[in-house]
Coordinates of C-alpha atoms in Angstrom, one line a residue:
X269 CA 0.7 -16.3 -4.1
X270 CA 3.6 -14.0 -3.4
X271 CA 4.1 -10.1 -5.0
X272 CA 7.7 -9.1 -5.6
X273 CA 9.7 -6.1 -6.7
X274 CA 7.0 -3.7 -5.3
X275 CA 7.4 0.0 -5.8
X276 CA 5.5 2.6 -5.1
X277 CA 3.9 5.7 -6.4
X278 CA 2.3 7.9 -4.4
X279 CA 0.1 5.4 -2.5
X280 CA -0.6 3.1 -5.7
X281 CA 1.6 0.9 -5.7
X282 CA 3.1 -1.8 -8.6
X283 CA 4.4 -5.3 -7.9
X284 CA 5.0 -8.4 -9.7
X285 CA 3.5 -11.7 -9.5
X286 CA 6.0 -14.7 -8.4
X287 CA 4.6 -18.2 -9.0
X288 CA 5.5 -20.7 -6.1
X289 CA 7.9 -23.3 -7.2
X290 CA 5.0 -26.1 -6.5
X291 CA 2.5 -24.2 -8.6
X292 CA 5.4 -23.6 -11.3
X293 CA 6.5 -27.2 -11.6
X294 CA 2.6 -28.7 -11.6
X295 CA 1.4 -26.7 -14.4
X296 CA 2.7 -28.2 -17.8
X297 CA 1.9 -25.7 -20.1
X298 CA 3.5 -22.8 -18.0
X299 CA 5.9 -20.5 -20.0
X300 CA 9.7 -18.9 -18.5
X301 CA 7.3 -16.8 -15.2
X302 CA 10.1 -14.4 -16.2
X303 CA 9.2 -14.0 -19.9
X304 CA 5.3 -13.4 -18.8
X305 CA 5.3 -10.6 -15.5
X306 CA 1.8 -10.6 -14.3
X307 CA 1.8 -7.2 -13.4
X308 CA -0.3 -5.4 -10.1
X309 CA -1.4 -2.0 -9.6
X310 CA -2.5 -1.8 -6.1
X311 CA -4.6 1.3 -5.6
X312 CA -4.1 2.2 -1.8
X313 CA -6.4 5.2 -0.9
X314 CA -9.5 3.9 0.3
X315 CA -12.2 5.4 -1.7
X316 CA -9.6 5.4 -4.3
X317 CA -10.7 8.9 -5.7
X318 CA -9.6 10.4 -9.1
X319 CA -8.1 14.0 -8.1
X320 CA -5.2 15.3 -9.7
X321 CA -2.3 14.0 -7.3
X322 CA -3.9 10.4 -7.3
X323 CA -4.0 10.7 -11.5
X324 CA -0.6 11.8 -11.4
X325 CA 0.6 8.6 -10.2
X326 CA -1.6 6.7 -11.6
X327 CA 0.0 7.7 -14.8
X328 CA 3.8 7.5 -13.3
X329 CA 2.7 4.4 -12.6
X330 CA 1.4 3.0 -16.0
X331 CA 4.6 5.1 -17.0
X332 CA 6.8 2.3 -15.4
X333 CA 5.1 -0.6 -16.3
X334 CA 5.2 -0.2 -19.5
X335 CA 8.9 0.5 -19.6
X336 CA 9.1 -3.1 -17.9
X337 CA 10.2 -6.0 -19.6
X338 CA 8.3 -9.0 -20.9
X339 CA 5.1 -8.0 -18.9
X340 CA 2.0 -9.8 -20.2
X341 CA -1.1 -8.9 -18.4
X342 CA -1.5 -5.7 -16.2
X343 CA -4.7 -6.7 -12.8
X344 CA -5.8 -3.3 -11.2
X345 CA -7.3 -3.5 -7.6
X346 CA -7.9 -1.6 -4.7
X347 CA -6.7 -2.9 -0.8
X348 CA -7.4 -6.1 0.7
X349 CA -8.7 -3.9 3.5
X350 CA -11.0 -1.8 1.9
X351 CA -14.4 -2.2 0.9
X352 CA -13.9 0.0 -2.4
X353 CA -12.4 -0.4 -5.9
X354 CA -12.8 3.0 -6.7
X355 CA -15.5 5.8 -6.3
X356 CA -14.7 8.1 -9.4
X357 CA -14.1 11.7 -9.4
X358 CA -12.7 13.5 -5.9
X359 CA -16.1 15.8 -5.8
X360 CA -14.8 17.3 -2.0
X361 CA -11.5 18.3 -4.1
X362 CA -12.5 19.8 -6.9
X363 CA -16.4 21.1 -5.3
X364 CA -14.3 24.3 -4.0
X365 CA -12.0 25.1 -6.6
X366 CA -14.5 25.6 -9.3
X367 CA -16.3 24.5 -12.3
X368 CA -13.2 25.4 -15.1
X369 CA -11.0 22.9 -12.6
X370 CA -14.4 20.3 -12.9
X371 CA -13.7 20.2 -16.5
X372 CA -9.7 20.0 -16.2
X373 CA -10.3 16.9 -13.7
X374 CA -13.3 15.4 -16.1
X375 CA -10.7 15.8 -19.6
X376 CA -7.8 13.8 -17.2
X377 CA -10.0 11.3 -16.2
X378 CA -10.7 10.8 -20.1
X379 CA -6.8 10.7 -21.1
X380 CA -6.2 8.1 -18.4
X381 CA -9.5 5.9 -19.7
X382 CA -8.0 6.3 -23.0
X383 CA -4.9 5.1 -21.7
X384 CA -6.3 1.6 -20.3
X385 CA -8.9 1.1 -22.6
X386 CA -5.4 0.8 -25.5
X387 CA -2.7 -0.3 -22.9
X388 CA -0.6 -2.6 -25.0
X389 CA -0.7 -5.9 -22.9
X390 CA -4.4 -7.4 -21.7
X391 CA -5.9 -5.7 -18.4
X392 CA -8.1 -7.3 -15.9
X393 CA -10.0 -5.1 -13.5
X394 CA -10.1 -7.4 -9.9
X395 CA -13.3 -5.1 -8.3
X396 CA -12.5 -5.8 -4.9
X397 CA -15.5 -3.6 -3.8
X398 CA -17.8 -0.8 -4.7
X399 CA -17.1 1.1 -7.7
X400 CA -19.1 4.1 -9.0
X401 CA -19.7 6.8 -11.1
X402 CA -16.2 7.6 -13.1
X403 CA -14.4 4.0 -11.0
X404 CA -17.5 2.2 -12.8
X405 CA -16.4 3.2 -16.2
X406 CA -12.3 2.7 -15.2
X407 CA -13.1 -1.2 -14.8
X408 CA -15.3 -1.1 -18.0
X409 CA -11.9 0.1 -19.9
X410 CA -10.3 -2.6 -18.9
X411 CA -10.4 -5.4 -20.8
X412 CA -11.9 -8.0 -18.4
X413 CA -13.2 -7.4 -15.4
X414 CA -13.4 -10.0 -11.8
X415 CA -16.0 -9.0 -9.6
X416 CA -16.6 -9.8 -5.4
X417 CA -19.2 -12.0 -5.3
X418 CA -20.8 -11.3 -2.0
X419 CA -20.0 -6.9 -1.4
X420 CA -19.6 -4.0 -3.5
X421 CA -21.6 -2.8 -6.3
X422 CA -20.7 -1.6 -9.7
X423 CA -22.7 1.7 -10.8
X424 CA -22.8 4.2 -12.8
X425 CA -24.6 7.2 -10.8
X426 CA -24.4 10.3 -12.9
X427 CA -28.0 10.6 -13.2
X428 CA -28.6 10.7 -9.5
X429 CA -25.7 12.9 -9.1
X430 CA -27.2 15.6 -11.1
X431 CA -23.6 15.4 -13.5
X432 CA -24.2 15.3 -17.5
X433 CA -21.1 12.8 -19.1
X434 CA -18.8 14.2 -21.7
X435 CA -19.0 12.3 -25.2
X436 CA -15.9 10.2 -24.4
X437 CA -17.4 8.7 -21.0
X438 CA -20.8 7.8 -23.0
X439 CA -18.5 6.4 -25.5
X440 CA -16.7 3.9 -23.4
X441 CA -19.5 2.8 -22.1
X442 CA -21.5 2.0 -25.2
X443 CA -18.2 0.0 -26.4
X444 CA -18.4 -2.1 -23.9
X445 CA -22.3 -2.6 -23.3
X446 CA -23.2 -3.9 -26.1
X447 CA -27.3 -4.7 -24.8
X448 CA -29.7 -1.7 -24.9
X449 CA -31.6 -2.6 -21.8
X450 CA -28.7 -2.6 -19.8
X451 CA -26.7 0.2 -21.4
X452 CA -30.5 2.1 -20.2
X453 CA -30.9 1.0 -16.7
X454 CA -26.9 1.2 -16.1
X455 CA -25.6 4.5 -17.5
X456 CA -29.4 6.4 -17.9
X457 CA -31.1 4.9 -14.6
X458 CA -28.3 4.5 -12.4
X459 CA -28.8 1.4 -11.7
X460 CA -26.3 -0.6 -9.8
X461 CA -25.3 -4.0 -9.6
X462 CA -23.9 -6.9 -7.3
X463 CA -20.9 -9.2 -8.7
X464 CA -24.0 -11.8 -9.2
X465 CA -26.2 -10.2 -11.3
X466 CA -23.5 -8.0 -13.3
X467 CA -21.6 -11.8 -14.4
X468 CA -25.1 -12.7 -15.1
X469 CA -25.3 -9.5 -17.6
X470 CA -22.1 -9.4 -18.4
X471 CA -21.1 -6.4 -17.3
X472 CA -18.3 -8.3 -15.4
X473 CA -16.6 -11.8 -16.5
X474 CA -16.1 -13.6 -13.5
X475 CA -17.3 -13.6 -9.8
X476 CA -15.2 -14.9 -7.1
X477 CA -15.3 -14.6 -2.8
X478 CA -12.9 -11.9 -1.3
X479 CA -10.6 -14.4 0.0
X480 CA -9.9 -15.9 -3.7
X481 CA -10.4 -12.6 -6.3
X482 CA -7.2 -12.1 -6.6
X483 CA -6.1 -15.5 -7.4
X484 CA -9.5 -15.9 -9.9
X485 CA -7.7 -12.5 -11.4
X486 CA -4.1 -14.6 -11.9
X487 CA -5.9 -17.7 -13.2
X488 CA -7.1 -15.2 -15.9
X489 CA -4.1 -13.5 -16.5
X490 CA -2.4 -16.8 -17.3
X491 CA -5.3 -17.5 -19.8
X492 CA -5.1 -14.2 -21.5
X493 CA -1.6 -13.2 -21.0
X494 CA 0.2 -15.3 -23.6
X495 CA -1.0 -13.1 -26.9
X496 CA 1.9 -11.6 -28.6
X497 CA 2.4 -7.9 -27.5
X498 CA 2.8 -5.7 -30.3
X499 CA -0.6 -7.6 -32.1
X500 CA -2.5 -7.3 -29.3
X501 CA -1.5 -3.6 -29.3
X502 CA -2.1 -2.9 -32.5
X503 CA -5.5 -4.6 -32.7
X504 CA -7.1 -2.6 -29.7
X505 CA -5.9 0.6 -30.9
X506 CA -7.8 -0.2 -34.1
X507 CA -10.8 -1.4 -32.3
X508 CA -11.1 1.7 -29.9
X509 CA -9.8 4.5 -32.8
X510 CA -13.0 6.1 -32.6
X511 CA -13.8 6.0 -28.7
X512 CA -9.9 7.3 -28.3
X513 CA -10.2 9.9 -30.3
X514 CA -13.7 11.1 -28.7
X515 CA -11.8 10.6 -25.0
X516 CA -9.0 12.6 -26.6
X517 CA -11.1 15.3 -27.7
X518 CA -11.2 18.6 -25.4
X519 CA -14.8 19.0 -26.3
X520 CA -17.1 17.9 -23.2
X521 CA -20.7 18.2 -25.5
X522 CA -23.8 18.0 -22.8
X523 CA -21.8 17.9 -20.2
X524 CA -21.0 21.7 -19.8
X525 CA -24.3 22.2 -18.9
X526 CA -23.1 21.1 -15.7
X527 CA -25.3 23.2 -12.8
X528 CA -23.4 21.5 -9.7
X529 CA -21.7 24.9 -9.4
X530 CA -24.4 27.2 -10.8

């Protein structure tokens, strides 16, 4: 497994998957590896924390990939070394600047949601590790998502955190969870899950060990990846109108009754 052409934004990085010539020439069905760019977005900030310089280039990086070339599947994933995927919204940043800069950082997290959830090539969340709260709901835009078998949790913890979810966020989750008694234990209980039990509920896809995610993340990207682009596009966009145009929408509904900063 070998990542070329890596550049960097900020500290996310973007790389593209090279196929070794013994796996290339074994696999039958393969099309030109350069006609179909498996595409990585390594986030490299530990808790991985949405704030507004790591959404920034975030974006700058989505920016580039999609002015790339015969790219057919986009994997997101946090470091090898780390032992998160992402932890959602930066609360240390914004806790001191205020509740109207709350808001600003809640209604960019949306626009970037918005922006995976209709990305025009197939996306595969790899969940390395933990992810919470608004990282929880990141890999649930995505279109599939690959789960650590043996460490990390997904979970959504606004309940226990005390922070009411804009219309957008509840909507992206109720696209995506389609069983009641999970969409009620995961996004009004809190409830948190293993890579185990959330394949077993679907929350996630696959499961694989630490030492083969990544790869279990390429295997699907070959699977998925071969779906004309501008289709795919076009379909998702349709699906998602609704849930875009509620992320889209400046109007944050119960959750301005925020009292974190009351």
């Amino acid at each position: 497994m070998k990542w070329i052409n890596k550049k960097e934004f900020g500290k996310f990085s973007v790389e593209e998957y090279k196929e070794d010539e013994i796996e290339n020439k074994d696999d039958n069905n393969k099309n030109d590896n350069n006609n179909n760019k498996i595409i990585l977005l390594k986030m490299n900030d530990n808790e991985n924390r949405f704030n507004p310089i790591n959404l920034k280039y975030i974006n700058q990086a989505l920016d580039y990939i999609e002015s790339m070339e015969d790219c057919c599947c986009l994997i997101t994933t946090g470091t090898d070394e780390s032992k998160y995927y992402s932890l959602g919204l930066d609360l240390e940043w914004v806790k001191p600047r205020g509740k109207s800069s709350f808001f600003n950082l809640l209604y960019d997290l949306c626009v970037l949601l918005e922006r995976i959830l209709t990305f025009s090539i197939p996306t595969i969340s790899c969940i390395n590790g933990h992810s919470y709260a608004g990282g929880a709901i990141f890999s649930l835009a995505h279109d599939y998502r690959v789960m650590n078998d043996s460490k990390g949790f997904i979970c959504v913890n606004a309940i226990d955190n005390n922070i009411p979810l804009p219309p957008g966020l509840i909507d992206t989750m109720k696209c995506k969870i389609n069983n009641p008694s999970l969409y009620r234990d995961f996004v009004l209980m809190g409830k948190r899950y293993g890579g185990l039990d959330a394949e077993k509920l679907q929350l996630v896809d696959r499961t694989s060990n630490p030492s083969t995610i990544l790869e279990e993340s390429i295997k699907l990207a070959k699977e998925i990846g071969s779906k004309d682009k501008l289709t795919f596009s076009c379909l998702k966009i349709e699906s998602y109108k609704l849930v875009s145009q509620s992320l889209l929408n400046k109007d944050l509904g119960q959750a301005l009754k925020l009292k974190m900063f009351d």
